Amino acid sequence: MHVTAPATPRELFDLWAAVHPKDLPAPALVRHPLVEARLRRLSQTAPDLFEVEEVGRSVEGRSLQLVRFGTGPRHILLWSQMHGDEPTATTALLDLFEYVRLHREQPRVRRLLSALTLHALPMLNPDGAERFQRRNAQGIDINRDALALQTPEGRTLKAVRDRLQPALGFNLHNQSWRTAVGGTSRPASISLLAPPFDAARGDNPGRVLAKKVCAVIRDALEPLASGQLGRYDDSFEVRAFGDNLVRWGTPTVLIETGPWPSPEPDEPLLRLNFVALVSALEALASGAVEHADVARYESLPLNDSKGLLHLVIRGAHIFGEAGEAFIGDVGVAAAQAVRTVGGTPSVVLSGTVEELGDLRVYGAVEVVDGTGLTVVPLPKGGAREGDMLPLPPRGERTLAVGLPARLLLLRPVAPEGHYRVERIIHYGC
């Protein structure tokens, strides 16, 4: 059956479901053996299209594999998960590979493959991914190792860059789920950066190209995530790979995936990454990127790295560590974590009490009206919604910043001194 390649970002967004491998778990559960198996399948099912090469080994001996496809004169390097707990783009790259494999005969994909040669390191920090931690097995942040090159993973990325001399790099990350679009209290679902090459943050032709690519991505994603796109801080970091690649002659585009305002954020964030990558690569292949408006990148609002909370309870009675109860807000910050129960790993949302008081300046994924309610920690014995309870003793009703987000919302009922459990808030810890 002849299938027309999608023509718009919305069509790409919708197409994602058809190319995303159904047997993949949530991005946080994708581990090195699964990535190896997917890449092996690529080289077996389309050996004339995909070449897979081992280019290094991690500290613990896991292979670092480079996927190559396309035959064009312009070489592009993409790498993901140099931080082991930043997994979204690893799966997005697997989706990109499937898109190219399934649609290779379509004119737009043929043009992409004939104009570009793509090189992708889907999982640069497999040891960190195994632990779902930022750093590698040495305890080093690979993205602060561009100069010292103390990590085998960093040395591999540097060697690949030096060998290929790519015209552009895509540095793919996840950012804190507390990140908001500056001045809006909206979640920064995708943030973009064309990193500088020095502390003066000047431009050269390479950085201008990266800014134009960012402008293309903004134009593609804005209809899909209106008000949820930000610009990452462009302070020069002398140790970081993105900044140093620009100095070494390879401008880079940083894509940071952040929070999404729904209980199940993985799918929409994967779709946005997929659209961003395909749209950027197609613009590079067609030459449309040269006509992109740099101002579209530069006018993106800056990130507010602490501007968002996952949950805010507004106007509740709160007992702090001392004093009488006061009426204020409770703010919970959350992030994905991996927990193993009964030998089976699963993804949970881990949360802590992050802020107390007047939280009107913060955005939130969820806002709860706490008027007339008292917020206390969940008792050790647990509780159920609808239970009738007395107010816990003073020491057991204290809320403090840093406590696990396991809370009861209590409403006073007759007789005096009794409370009904209105809601239980229980983030995995």
CSV table of C-alpha atoms in Angstrom, one decimal:
chain,number,residue,atom,x,y,z
A,1,MET,CA,0.0,0.0,0.0
A,2,HIS,CA,1.3,3.4,-0.9
A,3,VAL,CA,1.5,5.7,2.1
A,4,THR,CA,2.2,9.4,1.7
A,5,ALA,CA,4.8,10.8,4.0
A,6,PRO,CA,3.4,13.3,6.6
A,7,ALA,CA,3.5,16.9,5.5
A,8,THR,CA,2.9,18.8,8.7
A,9,PRO,CA,4.1,18.6,12.4
A,10,ARG,CA,0.5,17.6,13.4
A,11,GLU,CA,0.6,14.7,10.9
A,12,LEU,CA,4.0,13.6,12.3
A,13,PHE,CA,2.6,13.9,15.8
A,14,ASP,CA,-0.2,11.6,14.9
A,15,LEU,CA,2.1,9.2,12.9
A,16,TRP,CA,4.2,8.5,15.9
A,17,ALA,CA,1.8,5.9,17.2
A,18,ALA,CA,2.3,3.9,14.0
A,19,VAL,CA,6.1,3.9,14.1
A,20,HIS,CA,6.7,3.6,17.9
A,21,PRO,CA,7.6,0.0,18.7
A,22,LYS,CA,4.7,-1.4,20.7
A,23,ASP,CA,7.0,-3.7,22.7
A,24,LEU,CA,9.0,-0.9,24.3
A,25,PRO,CA,8.4,-0.2,28.0
A,26,ALA,CA,8.3,3.3,29.4
A,27,PRO,CA,11.4,5.3,28.6
A,28,ALA,CA,12.7,5.1,32.2
A,29,LEU,CA,12.7,1.3,31.9
A,30,VAL,CA,14.6,1.0,28.6
A,31,ARG,CA,18.0,-0.6,29.4
A,32,HIS,CA,21.1,-1.4,27.5
A,33,PRO,CA,20.1,-5.0,26.5
A,34,LEU,CA,16.9,-3.7,25.0
A,35,VAL,CA,18.7,-1.0,23.0
A,36,GLU,CA,21.2,-3.5,21.8
A,37,ALA,CA,18.4,-5.8,20.7
A,38,ARG,CA,16.7,-3.0,18.8
A,39,LEU,CA,19.8,-2.0,17.0
A,40,ARG,CA,20.6,-5.6,16.1
A,41,ARG,CA,17.2,-5.9,14.6
A,42,LEU,CA,17.7,-2.8,12.6
A,43,SER,CA,20.9,-4.1,11.1
A,44,GLN,CA,19.3,-7.4,10.3
A,45,THR,CA,16.0,-6.1,8.8
A,46,ALA,CA,17.5,-3.3,6.8
A,47,PRO,CA,21.3,-4.0,6.5
A,48,ASP,CA,21.5,-1.8,3.4
A,49,LEU,CA,20.1,1.2,5.4
A,50,PHE,CA,21.5,0.9,8.9
A,51,GLU,CA,25.1,0.3,10.0
A,52,VAL,CA,25.7,-0.4,13.7
A,53,GLU,CA,29.2,0.0,15.0
A,54,GLU,CA,30.6,-0.5,18.5
A,55,VAL,CA,32.7,2.6,19.2
A,56,GLY,CA,33.5,2.2,22.8
A,57,ARG,CA,32.7,0.6,26.2
A,58,SER,CA,31.3,2.0,29.4
A,59,VAL,CA,33.1,1.8,32.7
A,60,GLU,CA,31.3,-1.5,33.4
A,61,GLY,CA,31.9,-2.9,29.9
A,62,ARG,CA,28.6,-2.2,28.2
A,63,SER,CA,28.9,-1.4,24.5
A,64,LEU,CA,28.5,2.1,23.2
A,65,GLN,CA,27.0,1.7,19.7
A,66,LEU,CA,26.8,4.2,16.9
A,67,VAL,CA,24.0,3.9,14.4
A,68,ARG,CA,24.7,5.3,10.9
A,69,PHE,CA,22.2,5.8,8.1
A,70,GLY,CA,22.0,8.0,5.1
A,71,THR,CA,24.5,8.8,2.3
A,72,GLY,CA,24.5,12.6,2.2
A,73,PRO,CA,27.5,14.9,2.3
A,74,ARG,CA,26.3,16.7,5.5
A,75,HIS,CA,27.1,14.7,8.6
A,76,ILE,CA,24.9,15.0,11.7
A,77,LEU,CA,25.7,13.5,15.1
A,78,LEU,CA,22.9,12.9,17.7
A,79,TRP,CA,23.5,11.5,21.2
A,80,SER,CA,21.2,10.8,24.1
A,81,GLN,CA,21.2,9.7,27.7
A,82,MET,CA,24.6,11.0,28.7
A,83,HIS,CA,22.8,11.3,32.0
A,84,GLY,CA,21.4,7.9,32.9
A,85,ASP,CA,18.1,9.3,34.4
A,86,GLU,CA,17.3,11.3,31.3
A,87,PRO,CA,15.8,8.6,29.0
A,88,THR,CA,13.1,10.2,26.8
A,89,ALA,CA,15.3,10.9,23.7
A,90,THR,CA,16.7,7.4,23.7
A,91,THR,CA,13.3,6.0,22.9
A,92,ALA,CA,12.7,9.0,20.5
A,93,LEU,CA,15.8,8.0,18.6
A,94,LEU,CA,14.5,4.4,18.3
A,95,ASP,CA,11.2,5.9,17.0
A,96,LEU,CA,13.2,8.0,14.5
A,97,PHE,CA,15.0,4.8,13.2
A,98,GLU,CA,11.6,3.1,12.7
A,99,TYR,CA,10.2,6.1,10.9
A,100,VAL,CA,13.1,6.0,8.5
A,101,ARG,CA,12.9,2.3,8.0
A,102,LEU,CA,9.2,2.2,7.4
A,103,HIS,CA,9.1,5.3,5.2
A,104,ARG,CA,12.4,5.1,3.4
A,105,GLU,CA,10.7,5.1,-0.1
A,106,GLN,CA,8.8,8.3,0.6
A,107,PRO,CA,10.1,11.4,-1.2
A,108,ARG,CA,10.8,13.3,2.0
A,109,VAL,CA,12.7,10.5,3.6
A,110,ARG,CA,14.6,9.8,0.5
A,111,ARG,CA,15.6,13.4,0.3
A,112,LEU,CA,16.7,13.2,4.0
A,113,LEU,CA,18.8,10.1,3.4
A,114,SER,CA,20.4,11.5,0.3
A,115,ALA,CA,21.3,14.9,1.8
A,116,LEU,CA,22.4,13.8,5.2
A,117,THR,CA,24.5,11.1,6.8
A,118,LEU,CA,23.2,10.6,10.4
A,119,HIS,CA,25.2,9.1,13.3
A,120,ALA,CA,23.4,8.4,16.5
A,121,LEU,CA,24.6,7.2,20.0
A,122,PRO,CA,21.2,6.3,21.5
A,123,MET,CA,22.6,5.6,25.0
A,124,LEU,CA,25.9,7.1,26.0
A,125,ASN,CA,25.7,6.3,29.7
A,126,PRO,CA,24.3,2.7,29.9
A,127,ASP,CA,25.7,2.2,33.4
A,128,GLY,CA,23.9,5.2,34.7
A,129,ALA,CA,20.7,4.1,32.8
A,130,GLU,CA,21.0,0.7,34.6
A,131,ARG,CA,20.8,2.6,37.9
A,132,PHE,CA,18.6,5.3,36.7
A,133,GLN,CA,21.1,7.9,37.9
A,134,ARG,CA,22.6,11.0,36.4
A,135,ARG,CA,26.2,10.1,36.7
A,136,ASN,CA,28.2,7.2,35.2
A,137,ALA,CA,29.5,4.2,37.3
A,138,GLN,CA,32.6,6.3,38.3
A,139,GLY,CA,30.2,8.9,39.8
A,140,ILE,CA,31.2,11.5,37.2
A,141,ASP,CA,28.8,13.7,35.3
A,142,ILE,CA,29.8,12.9,31.7
A,143,ASN,CA,28.5,16.3,30.5
A,144,ARG,CA,31.2,17.9,32.7
A,145,ASP,CA,34.0,15.8,31.3
A,146,ALA,CA,34.6,17.3,27.8
A,147,LEU,CA,38.1,18.6,28.8
A,148,ALA,CA,39.4,16.2,31.5
A,149,LEU,CA,38.0,13.2,29.6
A,150,GLN,CA,38.2,11.0,32.7
A,151,THR,CA,35.2,8.9,31.6
A,152,PRO,CA,35.4,6.2,28.8
A,153,GLU,CA,32.0,7.5,27.7
A,154,GLY,CA,33.2,11.0,27.3
A,155,ARG,CA,36.3,9.9,25.5
A,156,THR,CA,34.1,7.9,23.1
A,157,LEU,CA,31.9,10.9,22.3
A,158,LYS,CA,35.0,13.1,21.8
A,159,ALA,CA,36.6,10.4,19.5
A,160,VAL,CA,33.4,10.0,17.5
A,161,ARG,CA,33.1,13.8,17.0
A,162,ASP,CA,36.8,14.1,16.0
A,163,ARG,CA,36.5,11.3,13.5
A,164,LEU,CA,33.3,12.4,11.9
A,165,GLN,CA,33.7,16.2,12.0
A,166,PRO,CA,29.9,16.6,11.9
A,167,ALA,CA,28.3,19.8,10.7
A,168,LEU,CA,25.9,19.8,13.5
A,169,GLY,CA,25.2,17.9,16.8
A,170,PHE,CA,22.0,17.2,18.7
A,171,ASN,CA,22.5,16.9,22.4
A,172,LEU,CA,19.4,15.3,23.9
A,173,HIS,CA,18.5,15.6,27.6
A,174,ASN,CA,15.7,15.8,30.2
A,175,GLN,CA,15.4,18.7,32.5
A,176,SER,CA,13.9,19.1,36.0
A,177,TRP,CA,10.2,18.8,36.3
A,178,ARG,CA,10.3,22.0,38.3
A,179,THR,CA,11.1,23.9,35.1
A,180,ALA,CA,8.5,26.5,33.9
A,181,VAL,CA,8.4,28.8,30.9
A,182,GLY,CA,9.7,32.1,32.3
A,183,GLY,CA,7.0,34.5,33.5
A,184,THR,CA,4.1,32.1,32.7
A,185,SER,CA,4.1,29.4,35.4
A,186,ARG,CA,3.5,27.0,32.4
A,187,PRO,CA,5.5,23.7,32.3
A,188,ALA,CA,8.5,23.9,30.0
A,189,SER,CA,7.8,20.7,28.1
A,190,ILE,CA,10.6,21.4,25.6
A,191,SER,CA,13.5,23.8,26.0
A,192,LEU,CA,16.0,24.7,23.3
A,193,LEU,CA,19.5,26.0,23.3
A,194,ALA,CA,22.1,26.9,20.7
A,195,PRO,CA,25.1,26.8,23.1
A,196,PRO,CA,27.8,29.5,23.0
A,197,PHE,CA,31.4,28.8,22.4
A,198,ASP,CA,32.8,31.3,25.0
A,199,ALA,CA,31.7,33.4,28.0
A,200,ALA,CA,30.9,36.4,25.8
A,201,ARG,CA,28.1,34.3,24.1
A,202,GLY,CA,29.0,35.6,20.7
A,203,ASP,CA,27.8,34.2,17.4
A,204,ASN,CA,29.6,32.5,14.6
A,205,PRO,CA,28.2,30.8,11.5
A,206,GLY,CA,27.8,27.5,13.3
A,207,ARG,CA,25.9,29.0,16.2
A,208,VAL,CA,23.7,30.9,13.9
A,209,LEU,CA,22.9,27.6,12.1
A,210,ALA,CA,22.0,26.0,15.5
A,211,LYS,CA,19.8,29.0,16.3
A,212,LYS,CA,18.0,28.5,13.0
A,213,VAL,CA,17.5,24.8,13.7
A,214,CYS,CA,16.0,25.8,17.1
A,215,ALA,CA,13.7,28.2,15.3
A,216,VAL,CA,12.5,25.4,13.0
A,217,ILE,CA,11.8,23.2,16.1
A,218,ARG,CA,9.9,26.0,17.7
A,219,ASP,CA,7.7,26.5,14.7
A,220,ALA,CA,7.0,22.8,14.5
A,221,LEU,CA,6.2,22.3,18.2
A,222,GLU,CA,4.4,25.5,19.1
A,223,PRO,CA,1.0,24.4,17.6
A,224,LEU,CA,1.4,21.1,19.6
A,225,ALA,CA,2.5,22.5,22.9
A,226,SER,CA,1.4,26.2,22.9
A,227,GLY,CA,3.0,28.1,25.7
A,228,GLN,CA,5.2,25.2,26.8
A,229,LEU,CA,8.4,25.9,24.9
A,230,GLY,CA,11.3,27.7,26.6
A,231,ARG,CA,14.9,28.7,26.0
A,232,TYR,CA,17.6,27.1,28.2
A,233,ASP,CA,20.1,29.2,30.0
A,234,ASP,CA,23.0,30.0,27.6
A,235,SER,CA,25.6,30.6,30.2
A,236,PHE,CA,28.9,29.2,29.0
A,237,GLU,CA,30.0,26.0,30.8
A,238,VAL,CA,33.7,25.4,30.1
A,239,ARG,CA,33.5,21.7,30.9
A,240,ALA,CA,30.3,20.8,29.0
A,241,PHE,CA,30.3,18.9,25.8
A,242,GLY,CA,27.7,21.0,24.0
A,243,ASP,CA,29.7,24.2,24.5
A,244,ASN,CA,33.0,22.6,23.6
A,245,LEU,CA,31.7,20.9,20.5
A,246,VAL,CA,30.9,24.4,19.2
A,247,ARG,CA,34.5,25.4,20.0
A,248,TRP,CA,35.8,22.3,18.2
A,249,GLY,CA,33.9,23.1,15.1
A,250,THR,CA,30.6,21.3,15.6
A,251,PRO,CA,27.7,23.6,16.5
A,252,THR,CA,25.1,21.9,18.7
A,253,VAL,CA,21.4,22.0,19.4
A,254,LEU,CA,20.3,21.2,22.9
A,255,ILE,CA,16.8,19.7,23.3
A,256,GLU,CA,15.7,19.4,27.0
A,257,THR,CA,12.5,17.5,27.7
A,258,GLY,CA,10.7,18.7,30.7
A,259,PRO,CA,7.3,18.2,32.4
A,260,TRP,CA,3.9,17.6,30.7
A,261,PRO,CA,0.7,18.5,32.5
A,262,SER,CA,-1.0,15.1,32.6
A,263,PRO,CA,-0.9,11.9,34.7
A,264,GLU,CA,0.8,10.0,31.8
A,265,PRO,CA,3.5,12.3,30.4
A,266,ASP,CA,5.7,9.9,28.5
A,267,GLU,CA,3.6,9.6,25.3
A,268,PRO,CA,3.1,13.3,24.6
A,269,LEU,CA,6.8,14.0,25.4
A,270,LEU,CA,7.9,11.3,23.0
A,271,ARG,CA,5.7,12.6,20.3
A,272,LEU,CA,7.2,16.1,20.7
A,273,ASN,CA,10.7,14.7,20.5
A,274,PHE,CA,9.9,12.8,17.4
A,275,VAL,CA,8.4,15.8,15.7
A,276,ALA,CA,11.3,18.0,16.7
A,277,LEU,CA,13.9,15.6,15.4
A,278,VAL,CA,12.2,14.8,12.1
A,279,SER,CA,11.3,18.5,11.4
A,280,ALA,CA,14.8,19.6,12.1
A,281,LEU,CA,16.4,17.0,10.0
A,282,GLU,CA,14.0,17.6,7.1
A,283,ALA,CA,14.8,21.3,7.2
A,284,LEU,CA,18.5,20.6,7.1
A,285,ALA,CA,18.0,18.2,4.2
A,286,SER,CA,15.9,20.5,2.1
A,287,GLY,CA,17.8,23.6,2.9
A,288,ALA,CA,14.7,25.2,4.4
A,289,VAL,CA,16.7,25.8,7.6
A,290,GLU,CA,18.7,28.6,5.9
A,291,HIS,CA,15.4,30.6,5.7
A,292,ALA,CA,14.5,30.2,9.3
A,293,ASP,CA,14.2,33.3,11.4
A,294,VAL,CA,16.8,33.4,14.2
A,295,ALA,CA,14.5,35.8,16.1
A,296,ARG,CA,12.0,32.9,16.5
A,297,TYR,CA,14.7,31.2,18.7
A,298,GLU,CA,15.9,34.3,20.5
A,299,SER,CA,12.4,35.4,21.4
A,300,LEU,CA,11.7,32.2,23.3
A,301,PRO,CA,11.1,33.0,27.0
A,302,LEU,CA,13.9,31.8,29.3
A,303,ASN,CA,13.4,28.9,31.6
A,304,ASP,CA,12.4,29.4,35.2
A,305,SER,CA,14.2,26.4,36.7
A,306,LYS,CA,12.1,26.5,40.0
A,307,GLY,CA,8.9,27.9,38.6
A,308,LEU,CA,6.8,24.8,38.6
A,309,LEU,CA,5.5,22.4,41.2
A,310,HIS,CA,3.7,19.1,40.5
A,311,LEU,CA,1.0,19.7,43.1
A,312,VAL,CA,-0.1,22.8,45.0
A,313,ILE,CA,-2.7,22.6,47.8
A,314,ARG,CA,-4.0,26.1,48.2
A,315,GLY,CA,-5.4,27.7,51.4
A,316,ALA,CA,-5.2,24.8,53.8
A,317,HIS,CA,-4.6,24.6,57.5
A,318,ILE,CA,-0.9,23.7,58.1
A,319,PHE,CA,1.0,22.9,61.2
A,320,GLY,CA,4.6,23.8,60.8
A,321,GLU,CA,7.5,22.6,62.9
A,322,ALA,CA,6.5,25.1,65.6
A,323,GLY,CA,3.6,27.4,66.5
A,324,GLU,CA,-0.1,27.2,65.8
A,325,ALA,CA,-1.7,26.2,62.6
A,326,PHE,CA,-1.6,28.7,59.8
A,327,ILE,CA,-3.5,29.0,56.5
A,328,GLY,CA,-1.2,28.6,53.5
A,329,ASP,CA,-0.2,26.5,50.5
A,330,VAL,CA,1.6,23.2,50.3
A,331,GLY,CA,3.8,22.6,47.2
A,332,VAL,CA,4.9,19.1,46.1
A,333,ALA,CA,7.8,18.6,43.7
A,334,ALA,CA,7.9,15.3,41.8
A,335,ALA,CA,10.1,13.4,39.4
A,336,GLN,CA,10.1,9.9,37.8
A,337,ALA,CA,11.9,7.2,39.7
A,338,VAL,CA,12.4,3.5,39.1
A,339,ARG,CA,11.5,1.1,41.9
A,340,THR,CA,11.7,-2.7,42.0
A,341,VAL,CA,9.0,-4.6,43.8
A,342,GLY,CA,9.0,-8.3,43.7
A,343,GLY,CA,11.8,-8.4,41.2
A,344,THR,CA,9.9,-6.2,38.7
A,345,PRO,CA,11.0,-2.7,38.0
A,346,SER,CA,8.4,0.0,37.6
A,347,VAL,CA,8.2,3.7,37.1
A,348,VAL,CA,6.8,5.7,40.0
A,349,LEU,CA,6.3,9.4,40.6
A,350,SER,CA,8.5,10.3,43.6
A,351,GLY,CA,7.5,13.5,45.4
A,352,THR,CA,8.5,15.6,48.4
A,353,VAL,CA,7.1,18.6,50.2
A,354,GLU,CA,9.1,21.3,48.5
A,355,GLU,CA,7.5,24.6,49.6
A,356,LEU,CA,5.1,25.9,52.3
A,357,GLY,CA,3.5,29.3,52.6
A,358,ASP,CA,2.3,31.7,50.0
A,359,LEU,CA,2.9,29.9,46.7
A,360,ARG,CA,0.9,32.1,44.3
A,361,VAL,CA,4.0,32.7,42.1
A,362,TYR,CA,4.3,29.0,41.2
A,363,GLY,CA,2.6,27.1,38.5
A,364,ALA,CA,1.5,23.5,39.1
A,365,VAL,CA,0.4,20.4,37.1
A,366,GLU,CA,-2.4,20.0,39.6
A,367,VAL,CA,-4.0,22.6,42.0
A,368,VAL,CA,-6.1,21.4,44.9
A,369,ASP,CA,-8.5,23.8,46.7
A,370,GLY,CA,-7.6,23.3,50.4
A,371,THR,CA,-10.2,25.7,51.8
A,372,GLY,CA,-11.4,24.4,55.1
A,373,LEU,CA,-9.1,21.4,55.0
A,374,THR,CA,-6.1,20.5,57.2
A,375,VAL,CA,-3.1,18.8,55.7
A,376,VAL,CA,-1.1,16.3,57.8
A,377,PRO,CA,1.3,13.5,57.0
A,378,LEU,CA,-0.1,10.1,56.2
A,379,PRO,CA,0.0,8.1,59.5
A,380,LYS,CA,2.2,5.0,59.6
A,381,GLY,CA,-0.8,2.7,59.8
A,382,GLY,CA,-2.3,4.3,56.7
A,383,ALA,CA,-5.8,5.5,56.1
A,384,ARG,CA,-8.6,5.4,53.5
A,385,GLU,CA,-10.7,8.1,52.0
A,386,GLY,CA,-13.9,8.5,54.0
A,387,ASP,CA,-12.3,7.4,57.3
A,388,MET,CA,-13.2,9.3,60.4
A,389,LEU,CA,-10.2,10.2,62.4
A,390,PRO,CA,-9.2,12.5,65.3
A,391,LEU,CA,-6.5,15.1,64.5
A,392,PRO,CA,-3.2,13.4,65.1
A,393,PRO,CA,-1.0,14.4,68.0
A,394,ARG,CA,1.0,17.6,67.5
A,395,GLY,CA,4.2,15.9,66.6
A,396,GLU,CA,2.5,13.7,64.0
A,397,ARG,CA,0.7,16.5,62.2
A,398,THR,CA,3.8,18.6,61.4
A,399,LEU,CA,4.6,19.4,57.8
A,400,ALA,CA,8.1,20.3,56.9
A,401,VAL,CA,10.0,20.9,53.6
A,402,GLY,CA,11.7,17.7,52.6
A,403,LEU,CA,9.1,15.3,53.9
A,404,PRO,CA,7.8,12.6,51.5
A,405,ALA,CA,4.7,13.6,49.8
A,406,ARG,CA,2.4,11.2,51.6
A,407,LEU,CA,-0.4,13.4,52.9
A,408,LEU,CA,-3.9,13.4,54.2
A,409,LEU,CA,-6.5,16.2,53.5
A,410,LEU,CA,-8.8,16.2,56.5
A,411,ARG,CA,-12.2,18.0,56.8
A,412,PRO,CA,-13.6,18.8,60.3
A,413,VAL,CA,-16.9,17.0,61.1
A,414,ALA,CA,-19.1,16.6,64.1
A,415,PRO,CA,-18.5,15.8,66.9
A,416,GLU,CA,-15.9,18.5,67.4
A,417,GLY,CA,-12.3,17.3,67.1
A,418,HIS,CA,-13.1,14.7,64.5
A,419,TYR,CA,-12.1,14.7,60.8
A,420,ARG,CA,-13.0,12.9,57.6
A,421,VAL,CA,-10.3,11.9,55.2
A,422,GLU,CA,-11.2,13.8,52.0
A,423,ARG,CA,-8.2,12.8,50.0
A,424,ILE,CA,-5.0,10.8,50.2
A,425,ILE,CA,-2.0,12.1,48.4
A,426,HIS,CA,0.7,9.4,48.0
A,427,TYR,CA,3.6,9.9,45.8
A,428,GLY,CA,6.0,6.9,45.5
A,429,CYS,CA,9.2,7.4,47.5
